[in-house]
Amino acid sequence: MSVLITGVRLYGEGEPTDMLLDDGEIKQLGGSLVAPEDAEVIDGVGLVALPGFVDLHTHLREPGREDTETIATGSAAAALGGYTAVFAMANTDPVADTVVVTEHVRGLGARAGLVDVHPVGAITLGLRGEQLAELGTLAASGVRIFSDDGHCVADPLLMRRALEYASALDVLVAQHAEEPRLTGGGQPGGAQAHEGPTAARLGLAGWPRAAEEAIVARDCLLARDAGARLHVCHVSTAGTAEILRGAKRAGIHVSAEVTPHHLFLDDSRLVDYDPVNKVNPPLREHSDIAALRAALAAGVIDCVATDHAPHAPQDKDCEFAAARPGMLGLQTALSVVTETMVRTGLLDWRGVARVMSERPAAIAGLPDHGRPLEVGEPANLVLIDPDASWTVRGAELASIAANTPYEGMTLPARVVTTVLRGRITAHHGQITRTVHD
Ligand code: DOR
C-alpha cells in the first residue's frame, strides 16, 4: 500500500511538496503528485517532515518488569513519539548478557512491529562490573551497542578490556558515567540529588559533578589507547561537555547523548521531594543546562536520547530516598527539544533531524534510519506539527507506567504521523498498525 503526503515542508524549509511512499521507500517528491487508487492520503499542510527519530537509550523493561512497560507498550510510546528505531537497555531481569535474552527482545520488538527494537548487550555479566559478558558472541548475533546502563563499569581495567574487545569487534561501548565511590553507587545513604545548595537545603545526600566527569575523562583516555569508539550516556554537567570538547579536538572517537530532561529541568524541581523528579544522573543547575544546550547545538554533544525509564507507582510514590531513579521520555522528547532548543533559536528543524535522527543512527551504524528525505531513501519518517501544543497527562501516555515529570505542563509541537518502512505506525495520537497479541 502506498501513502501520499500532500503539501508538507521537508525539514521545515522551502516550498511545500507532495511525497509519495511506496515499497518502503520515498518514491517521488514534487508538486501535485497523483495518488495511486489504493493510496492512503495524508494532508501534510502546515506539517514538517523529518527522518524518523532514533533513540540510543530506552528502558523497555521486558523481560522482568512487565508491570511497568512491555516491549509492545514501549514500542507504541516510541511510535507515538516519532521514533522509528530504539535501543533497549540491558538492565532487564534477566539481564541482557546472553544471546537468548537479546534475541528474545529483538523478537518481541519485531512482533510488535511499530519500531525497530535493537537490544543493547550488557558489558559485564549480570551488570555486576566483575567479569565481561560474551561480547564476541553477542556481537556475532547482531548486537551493536553494549552498556551496563544503570551501573557504571567502574573498574578501569575491566573498562579497558571492554574497549579493547569493542575495538576488535567494531561495536560501541556506552558508559553510564558514575564513579560509585563518589555517589554511594545507589546504596542506602548514597547520593540522591545534585550536590549543591538545593540538596544541602533539603538535606539530601549530594551527587558531585566530578562523579560523572572523572569517569568520562578516564574513559576517553582508555578509548584513545584502545582505538575504540566510546559513547557517553546522559551527559549532565557543563564540565563533561568541556571534557568531550577537548577529547574530540584530540581526535578521540567519543560520542555523547543528552536527555530531554537534562536540557529542561533543574534541581529546584526537588523542593517538594516529589520522586518523579529523581533521576540518575540527577537534575543539575541552570549553568549546566545552558552548557548542555550550547554543547548540543555545537555538536560537542552529538544527540538526544530519552533514557525513557518507566517505574511502578510503588517505586515512585514513596519516600524520596527509597524511590527508583528515572522518568518517562519517549512521547515528550520532541516537545521538550522544541521548547529548549528550537524556541530558543539554538536549533532549526534540520538541526533537530541531526540530533534526534541522523547522528544517533550514524553512531549506532543503522543504515536505514536517519537518512536524507530524498527519492530512493527508506520511508522512515515523522510528520510534526510545529505550531501545535498539548498538555501532558501521564495516564494518557502509551506506557504502562505514568511517571512523567511534565504532568500538567503544556508543551509545544506534536508528532502527527510516524512512518516505518512506508507503513504508518502512529497517526494523530493513535497506533495504526495492529500490535500482535
Ligand atoms: O534514572 C535512571 N533510570 N538512570 C539510569 O541510568 C537507569 C534508569 C532505570 O533503569 O530506571
Short mmCIF file of C-alpha atoms and ligand atoms in Angstrom, two decimals:
data_model
loop_
_atom_site.label_atom_id
_atom_site.label_comp_id
_atom_site.label_asym_id
_atom_site.label_seq_id
_atom_site.Cartn_x
_atom_site.Cartn_y
_atom_site.Cartn_z
CA MET A 1 0.00 0.00 0.00
CA SER A 2 1.30 3.45 -0.84
CA VAL A 3 0.99 6.67 1.10
CA LEU A 4 0.69 10.15 -0.41
CA ILE A 5 1.56 13.07 1.86
CA THR A 6 0.45 16.38 0.40
CA GLY A 7 1.89 19.85 0.93
CA VAL A 8 4.49 19.03 3.58
CA ARG A 9 7.68 21.03 4.19
CA LEU A 10 10.83 18.90 4.33
CA TYR A 11 12.90 19.91 7.37
CA GLY A 12 10.55 22.92 7.63
CA GLU A 13 12.42 24.53 4.74
CA GLY A 14 11.47 25.77 1.26
CA GLU A 15 8.19 25.29 -0.57
CA PRO A 16 5.67 22.62 0.44
CA THR A 17 5.90 19.42 -1.58
CA ASP A 18 3.98 16.19 -2.06
CA MET A 19 5.67 12.96 -1.09
CA LEU A 20 4.76 9.51 -2.40
CA LEU A 21 5.82 6.49 -0.35
CA ASP A 22 5.74 3.04 -1.90
CA ASP A 23 7.63 -0.24 -1.48
CA GLY A 24 9.02 1.11 1.80
CA GLU A 25 10.77 3.96 0.00
CA ILE A 26 10.32 7.59 -0.83
CA LYS A 27 9.23 7.10 -4.47
CA GLN A 28 8.50 10.64 -5.61
CA LEU A 29 8.80 14.21 -4.37
CA GLY A 30 7.29 17.21 -6.09
CA GLY A 31 4.25 19.38 -6.69
CA SER A 32 0.78 17.87 -7.26
CA LEU A 33 1.66 14.18 -7.35
CA VAL A 34 -1.15 11.85 -8.36
CA ALA A 35 -2.03 9.21 -5.79
CA PRO A 36 -2.43 5.60 -6.91
CA GLU A 37 -6.01 4.26 -6.44
CA ASP A 38 -5.31 2.45 -3.17
CA ALA A 39 -3.05 5.12 -1.64
CA GLU A 40 -3.68 6.46 1.81
CA VAL A 41 -3.63 10.28 1.60
CA ILE A 42 -2.32 12.40 4.46
CA ASP A 43 -2.87 16.15 4.46
CA GLY A 44 0.60 17.49 5.23
CA VAL A 45 -0.27 21.19 5.02
CA GLY A 46 1.37 23.03 7.91
CA LEU A 47 3.44 19.98 8.85
CA VAL A 48 7.20 19.44 8.84
CA ALA A 49 8.70 16.13 7.64
CA LEU A 50 11.83 14.83 9.37
CA PRO A 51 13.60 11.46 9.24
CA GLY A 52 12.19 9.14 11.93
CA PHE A 53 13.80 9.59 15.33
CA VAL A 54 16.35 7.12 16.70
CA ASP A 55 16.70 6.62 20.47
CA LEU A 56 20.01 5.18 21.60
CA HIS A 57 18.82 4.82 25.18
CA THR A 58 15.47 3.48 26.28
CA HIS A 59 14.33 1.10 29.01
CA LEU A 60 11.57 -1.20 27.80
CA ARG A 61 11.61 -3.33 30.98
CA GLU A 62 10.80 -6.64 29.31
CA PRO A 63 11.75 -9.24 30.42
CA GLY A 64 11.19 -8.79 34.14
CA ARG A 65 9.16 -5.66 34.87
CA GLU A 66 6.19 -6.04 32.54
CA ASP A 67 4.11 -4.30 35.22
CA THR A 68 5.81 -1.03 34.19
CA GLU A 69 6.36 -1.45 30.43
CA THR A 70 6.41 -4.18 27.82
CA ILE A 71 8.15 -4.13 24.50
CA ALA A 72 4.72 -3.73 22.88
CA THR A 73 3.67 -0.75 25.03
CA GLY A 74 7.13 0.83 24.85
CA SER A 75 7.08 0.40 21.07
CA ALA A 76 3.71 2.16 20.97
CA ALA A 77 5.12 5.04 23.06
CA ALA A 78 8.10 5.22 20.71
CA ALA A 79 5.97 5.31 17.56
CA LEU A 80 3.71 7.97 19.09
CA GLY A 81 6.85 9.95 19.95
CA GLY A 82 8.07 9.89 16.33
CA TYR A 83 10.65 7.13 16.71
CA THR A 84 11.38 4.52 14.07
CA ALA A 85 14.26 2.81 15.90
CA VAL A 86 15.12 2.41 19.58
CA PHE A 87 17.86 0.69 21.57
CA ALA A 88 16.53 -1.23 24.56
CA MET A 89 18.87 -1.11 27.54
CA ALA A 90 20.26 -4.30 29.06
CA ASN A 91 19.18 -3.78 32.70
CA THR A 92 16.26 -6.17 32.42
CA ASP A 93 15.59 -9.25 34.55
CA PRO A 94 17.25 -11.44 33.44
CA VAL A 95 19.95 -9.04 32.27
CA ALA A 96 20.62 -8.96 28.51
CA ASP A 97 24.04 -10.57 28.87
CA THR A 98 23.26 -13.60 26.69
CA VAL A 99 22.03 -14.05 23.14
CA VAL A 100 18.93 -15.81 24.49
CA VAL A 101 17.80 -12.57 26.11
CA THR A 102 18.87 -10.19 23.34
CA GLU A 103 17.16 -12.34 20.68
CA HIS A 104 14.03 -12.51 22.84
CA VAL A 105 13.96 -8.70 22.99
CA ARG A 106 14.59 -8.38 19.27
CA GLY A 107 11.84 -10.91 18.52
CA LEU A 108 9.28 -9.17 20.73
CA GLY A 109 10.14 -5.89 19.02
CA ALA A 110 9.63 -7.41 15.59
CA ARG A 111 6.34 -8.89 16.74
CA ALA A 112 5.06 -5.53 17.99
CA GLY A 113 6.12 -4.19 14.59
CA LEU A 114 5.92 -0.49 15.46
CA VAL A 115 9.57 0.48 15.69
CA ASP A 116 12.87 -1.31 15.11
CA VAL A 117 13.88 -2.56 18.56
CA HIS A 118 17.61 -3.18 18.89
CA PRO A 119 18.77 -4.93 22.04
CA VAL A 120 21.72 -3.42 23.91
CA GLY A 121 24.03 -6.09 25.32
CA ALA A 122 25.45 -5.92 28.83
CA ILE A 123 29.17 -5.18 29.11
CA THR A 124 29.55 -7.29 32.26
CA LEU A 125 27.77 -10.43 33.43
CA GLY A 126 24.69 -9.52 35.44
CA LEU A 127 25.76 -5.84 35.28
CA ARG A 128 27.91 -6.70 38.28
CA GLY A 129 31.02 -5.00 36.95
CA GLU A 130 33.21 -8.01 37.67
CA GLN A 131 33.52 -10.10 34.52
CA LEU A 132 32.95 -9.30 30.86
CA ALA A 133 29.90 -10.76 29.14
CA GLU A 134 30.46 -12.80 25.94
CA LEU A 135 30.88 -9.68 23.83
CA GLY A 136 32.01 -11.60 20.75
CA THR A 137 29.04 -13.97 20.78
CA LEU A 138 26.62 -11.12 21.32
CA ALA A 139 28.26 -9.06 18.57
CA ALA A 140 28.07 -12.03 16.18
CA SER A 141 24.32 -12.17 16.84
CA GLY A 142 23.95 -8.55 15.74
CA VAL A 143 24.29 -6.58 18.99
CA ARG A 144 25.90 -3.21 18.11
CA ILE A 145 25.86 -1.37 21.42
CA PHE A 146 26.99 -2.62 24.82
CA SER A 147 26.15 -0.90 28.09
CA ASP A 148 25.74 -1.63 31.79
CA ASP A 149 23.49 1.44 31.99
CA GLY A 150 22.06 1.95 35.43
CA HIS A 151 25.52 0.95 36.62
CA CYS A 152 28.95 2.27 35.77
CA VAL A 153 31.75 -0.02 34.67
CA ALA A 154 33.86 1.43 37.45
CA ASP A 155 36.89 -0.88 37.34
CA PRO A 156 39.33 0.80 34.94
CA LEU A 157 40.99 -2.44 33.90
CA LEU A 158 37.65 -4.07 33.07
CA MET A 159 36.61 -0.98 31.11
CA ARG A 160 39.91 -1.08 29.27
CA ARG A 161 39.34 -4.72 28.29
CA ALA A 162 35.77 -3.95 27.20
CA LEU A 163 37.04 -1.15 24.95
CA GLU A 164 39.75 -3.40 23.50
CA TYR A 165 37.19 -6.05 22.60
CA ALA A 166 34.83 -3.38 21.26
CA SER A 167 37.57 -2.05 19.03
CA ALA A 168 38.29 -5.52 17.62
CA LEU A 169 34.58 -6.28 17.17
CA ASP A 170 33.71 -2.80 15.83
CA VAL A 171 30.91 -2.29 18.33
CA LEU A 172 30.15 0.63 20.62
CA VAL A 173 30.60 0.76 24.40
CA ALA A 174 28.13 3.15 26.04
CA GLN A 175 29.16 4.12 29.54
CA HIS A 176 26.90 5.19 32.40
CA ALA A 177 29.50 7.54 33.89
CA GLU A 178 29.21 7.49 37.67
CA GLU A 179 32.15 6.89 39.99
CA PRO A 180 30.36 4.82 42.65
CA ARG A 181 32.86 5.78 45.34
CA LEU A 182 31.66 9.37 44.94
CA THR A 183 27.90 8.66 44.79
CA GLY A 184 27.46 5.67 47.06
CA GLY A 185 26.56 3.65 43.95
CA GLY A 186 22.81 3.50 44.65
CA GLN A 187 23.33 2.09 48.17
CA PRO A 188 21.31 3.27 51.20
CA GLY A 189 22.77 6.58 52.31
CA GLY A 190 24.07 7.17 48.78
CA ALA A 191 23.64 10.32 46.71
CA GLN A 192 20.07 11.41 46.00
CA ALA A 193 20.41 14.78 44.30
CA HIS A 194 22.89 17.08 42.58
CA GLU A 195 25.47 18.26 45.11
CA GLY A 196 24.70 21.94 45.55
CA PRO A 197 22.70 24.46 47.56
CA THR A 198 19.32 22.80 46.86
CA ALA A 199 20.42 19.36 48.10
CA ALA A 200 22.07 20.99 51.12
CA ARG A 201 18.86 22.86 51.98
CA LEU A 202 16.72 19.75 51.51
CA GLY A 203 19.05 17.51 53.46
CA LEU A 204 19.58 15.14 50.53
CA ALA A 205 22.95 13.44 50.08
CA GLY A 206 24.80 15.17 47.24
CA TRP A 207 25.94 13.76 43.91
CA PRO A 208 29.03 15.67 42.79
CA ARG A 209 29.60 16.61 39.17
CA ALA A 210 33.05 15.06 39.48
CA ALA A 211 31.45 11.60 39.84
CA GLU A 212 30.48 11.85 36.17
CA GLU A 213 33.37 13.92 34.88
CA ALA A 214 36.12 11.72 36.37
CA ILE A 215 34.77 8.64 34.59
CA VAL A 216 34.26 10.45 31.27
CA ALA A 217 37.83 11.79 31.35
CA ARG A 218 39.23 8.37 32.27
CA ASP A 219 37.21 6.57 29.62
CA CYS A 220 38.25 9.00 26.88
CA LEU A 221 41.87 8.13 27.65
CA LEU A 222 41.11 4.40 27.70
CA ALA A 223 39.23 4.66 24.39
CA ARG A 224 42.15 6.56 22.86
CA ASP A 225 44.59 3.83 23.88
CA ALA A 226 42.29 1.02 22.73
CA GLY A 227 41.47 2.75 19.44
CA ALA A 228 37.83 2.17 20.37
CA ARG A 229 34.62 4.13 19.95
CA LEU A 230 33.16 5.29 23.25
CA HIS A 231 29.67 6.65 23.80
CA VAL A 232 28.81 8.64 26.92
CA CYS A 233 25.25 8.18 28.21
CA HIS A 234 23.12 11.02 29.61
CA VAL A 235 25.66 13.84 29.99
CA SER A 236 24.52 16.10 32.83
CA THR A 237 27.27 18.61 33.62
CA ALA A 238 28.97 21.58 32.00
CA GLY A 239 32.32 20.02 32.91
CA THR A 240 31.56 16.82 30.99
CA ALA A 241 30.79 18.92 27.91
CA GLU A 242 34.21 20.58 28.27
CA ILE A 243 35.95 17.21 28.58
CA LEU A 244 34.13 15.98 25.45
CA ARG A 245 35.11 19.10 23.54
CA GLY A 246 38.79 18.51 24.39
CA ALA A 247 38.64 14.78 23.64
CA LYS A 248 37.04 15.37 20.24
CA ARG A 249 39.64 18.01 19.42
CA ALA A 250 42.30 15.45 20.29
CA GLY A 251 40.79 13.02 17.77
CA ILE A 252 39.40 10.55 20.31
CA HIS A 253 36.38 8.65 18.94
CA VAL A 254 33.86 9.68 21.56
CA SER A 255 30.19 10.46 21.08
CA ALA A 256 27.66 11.59 23.66
CA GLU A 257 23.96 11.99 24.33
CA VAL A 258 21.92 14.33 26.48
CA THR A 259 18.38 13.63 27.70
CA PRO A 260 15.45 15.99 27.17
CA HIS A 261 15.05 16.31 30.96
CA HIS A 262 18.65 17.42 31.48
CA LEU A 263 18.09 20.09 28.81
CA PHE A 264 14.96 21.36 30.56
CA LEU A 265 14.67 20.72 34.30
CA ASP A 266 16.94 21.89 37.10
CA ASP A 267 17.34 20.71 40.67
CA SER A 268 14.93 23.32 42.03
CA ARG A 269 12.26 20.80 40.94
CA LEU A 270 13.18 18.76 44.01
CA VAL A 271 11.87 21.28 46.55
CA ASP A 272 8.72 19.28 47.28
CA TYR A 273 10.63 15.98 47.44
CA ASP A 274 8.47 14.51 44.66
CA PRO A 275 10.34 11.36 43.49
CA VAL A 276 9.01 11.86 39.95
CA ASN A 277 12.00 14.22 39.61
CA LYS A 278 14.51 11.71 40.93
CA VAL A 279 16.76 10.54 38.12
CA ASN A 280 20.25 9.23 37.58
CA PRO A 281 22.29 11.33 36.84
CA PRO A 282 20.42 13.95 38.85
CA LEU A 283 18.85 17.17 37.57
CA ARG A 284 21.54 19.82 37.89
CA GLU A 285 21.75 23.64 37.84
CA HIS A 286 20.86 26.37 35.33
CA SER A 287 24.51 26.79 34.39
CA ASP A 288 24.72 23.11 33.44
CA ILE A 289 21.52 23.30 31.40
CA ALA A 290 22.86 26.31 29.46
CA ALA A 291 26.14 24.49 28.78
CA LEU A 292 24.38 21.28 27.69
CA ARG A 293 22.15 23.18 25.26
CA ALA A 294 25.15 25.03 23.79
CA ALA A 295 27.14 21.78 23.50
CA LEU A 296 24.26 20.05 21.71
CA ALA A 297 23.85 22.95 19.31
CA ALA A 298 27.59 22.95 18.59
CA GLY A 299 27.79 19.16 18.05
CA VAL A 300 30.02 18.61 21.09
CA ILE A 301 27.16 16.51 22.42
CA ASP A 302 26.03 14.52 19.39
CA CYS A 303 22.44 13.62 20.06
CA VAL A 304 19.36 13.50 22.24
CA ALA A 305 18.48 10.17 23.88
CA THR A 306 15.46 9.76 26.12
CA ASP A 307 16.62 7.44 28.94
CA HIS A 308 12.90 6.57 28.99
CA ALA A 309 12.63 4.85 32.41
CA PRO A 310 9.17 3.58 33.39
CA HIS A 311 8.64 2.86 37.09
CA ALA A 312 5.73 1.36 39.01
CA PRO A 313 3.73 3.59 41.39
CA GLN A 314 5.07 1.78 44.45
CA ASP A 315 8.62 2.57 43.32
CA LYS A 316 7.88 6.28 42.82
CA ASP A 317 5.10 7.23 45.23
CA CYS A 318 7.26 6.67 48.27
CA GLU A 319 9.96 8.29 50.36
CA PHE A 320 12.49 10.12 48.16
CA ALA A 321 15.46 8.01 49.26
CA ALA A 322 13.60 4.76 48.58
CA ALA A 323 12.30 5.78 45.13
CA ARG A 324 13.86 4.47 41.95
CA PRO A 325 15.52 6.96 39.63
CA GLY A 326 14.14 7.63 36.16
CA MET A 327 11.34 9.24 34.17
CA LEU A 328 9.30 8.58 31.03
CA GLY A 329 10.60 10.28 27.90
CA LEU A 330 9.61 8.74 24.57
CA GLN A 331 6.37 10.66 23.94
CA THR A 332 7.57 14.01 25.26
CA ALA A 333 11.07 14.15 23.72
CA LEU A 334 10.18 16.14 20.60
CA SER A 335 8.19 18.70 22.59
CA VAL A 336 10.94 19.20 25.17
CA VAL A 337 13.57 19.53 22.44
CA THR A 338 11.32 22.06 20.70
CA GLU A 339 10.89 24.03 23.92
CA THR A 340 14.58 24.01 24.89
CA MET A 341 16.40 24.05 21.54
CA VAL A 342 14.05 25.32 18.80
CA ARG A 343 12.10 28.00 20.68
CA THR A 344 15.42 29.32 21.98
CA GLY A 345 16.84 29.60 18.44
CA LEU A 346 19.62 27.09 19.15
CA LEU A 347 18.44 24.54 16.55
CA ASP A 348 16.23 24.72 13.47
CA TRP A 349 14.30 21.66 12.25
CA ARG A 350 17.29 20.47 10.25
CA GLY A 351 19.22 20.61 13.49
CA VAL A 352 16.51 18.58 15.23
CA ALA A 353 16.82 15.98 12.46
CA ARG A 354 20.56 15.89 13.14
CA VAL A 355 20.36 15.35 16.90
CA MET A 356 17.28 13.11 17.05
CA SER A 357 17.78 11.02 13.92
CA GLU A 358 20.91 11.39 11.79
CA ARG A 359 23.62 11.37 14.47
CA PRO A 360 22.13 8.61 16.63
CA ALA A 361 21.60 6.44 13.52
CA ALA A 362 25.21 7.04 12.46
CA ILE A 363 26.58 6.34 15.96
CA ALA A 364 24.68 3.04 16.07
CA GLY A 365 25.53 2.17 12.47
CA LEU A 366 21.91 1.87 11.32
CA PRO A 367 21.98 2.14 7.53
CA ASP A 368 18.22 2.64 7.03
CA HIS A 369 17.48 5.31 9.60
CA GLY A 370 18.48 8.96 9.80
CA ARG A 371 18.68 9.10 6.02
CA PRO A 372 18.01 12.23 3.97
CA LEU A 373 14.43 12.82 2.81
CA GLU A 374 15.19 12.08 -0.85
CA VAL A 375 13.80 9.85 -3.58
CA GLY A 376 15.07 6.27 -3.21
CA GLU A 377 15.67 6.56 0.53
CA PRO A 378 13.86 4.33 3.07
CA ALA A 379 10.48 5.73 4.12
CA ASN A 380 11.29 6.03 7.83
CA LEU A 381 9.98 9.43 8.78
CA VAL A 382 7.92 11.57 11.08
CA LEU A 383 5.49 14.40 10.38
CA ILE A 384 5.26 17.00 13.09
CA ASP A 385 3.01 19.97 13.70
CA PRO A 386 5.38 22.72 14.86
CA ASP A 387 2.55 25.08 15.82
CA ALA A 388 0.57 22.64 17.98
CA SER A 389 0.76 22.47 21.74
CA TRP A 390 -0.55 19.85 24.15
CA THR A 391 -0.92 19.23 27.84
CA VAL A 392 0.91 16.18 29.16
CA ARG A 393 -1.12 13.66 31.16
CA GLY A 394 0.82 10.61 32.30
CA ALA A 395 -2.30 8.46 32.37
CA GLU A 396 -2.89 9.17 28.67
CA LEU A 397 0.59 8.10 27.54
CA ALA A 398 1.01 4.66 25.96
CA SER A 399 3.42 3.43 28.63
CA ILE A 400 2.06 1.29 31.45
CA ALA A 401 3.89 3.48 33.97
CA ALA A 402 2.92 7.14 34.22
CA ASN A 403 6.00 8.73 35.84
CA THR A 404 6.32 11.82 33.68
CA PRO A 405 7.87 14.93 35.24
CA TYR A 406 5.87 17.06 32.77
CA GLU A 407 2.44 16.19 34.20
CA GLY A 408 0.04 19.05 33.50
CA MET A 409 2.60 21.07 31.53
CA THR A 410 1.63 22.48 28.15
CA LEU A 411 4.44 21.84 25.69
CA PRO A 412 4.95 22.91 22.08
CA ALA A 413 4.99 20.76 18.88
CA ARG A 414 3.34 17.41 18.29
CA VAL A 415 4.04 14.25 16.40
CA VAL A 416 1.22 13.82 13.87
CA THR A 417 2.33 10.76 11.89
CA THR A 418 5.17 8.25 12.12
CA VAL A 419 6.08 6.01 9.19
CA LEU A 420 8.23 2.88 9.38
CA ARG A 421 9.33 1.40 6.03
CA GLY A 422 6.39 3.06 4.30
CA ARG A 423 3.77 1.88 6.81
CA ILE A 424 2.02 4.31 9.12
CA THR A 425 2.68 3.28 12.73
CA ALA A 426 1.12 6.24 14.54
CA HIS A 427 -1.32 8.89 13.35
CA HIS A 428 -2.93 11.69 15.36
CA GLY A 429 -2.13 10.04 18.67
CA GLN A 430 -3.34 6.58 17.65
CA ILE A 431 -1.34 3.48 16.91
CA THR A 432 -2.31 2.43 13.43
CA ARG A 433 -0.51 -0.81 12.96
CA THR A 434 -2.07 -3.70 14.85
CA VAL A 435 0.13 -4.88 17.66
CA HIS A 436 0.18 -8.67 17.52
CA ASP A 437 -1.22 -10.09 20.77
O1 DOR B 1 17.39 7.39 36.08
C1 DOR B 1 17.78 6.36 35.57
N1 DOR B 1 16.98 5.28 35.46
N2 DOR B 1 19.04 6.28 35.14
C2 DOR B 1 19.58 5.13 34.73
O2 DOR B 1 20.72 5.13 34.36
C3 DOR B 1 18.80 3.87 34.77
C4 DOR B 1 17.37 4.16 34.68
C5 DOR B 1 16.48 2.97 35.00
O3 DOR B 1 16.75 1.87 34.53
O4 DOR B 1 15.47 3.17 35.69
#
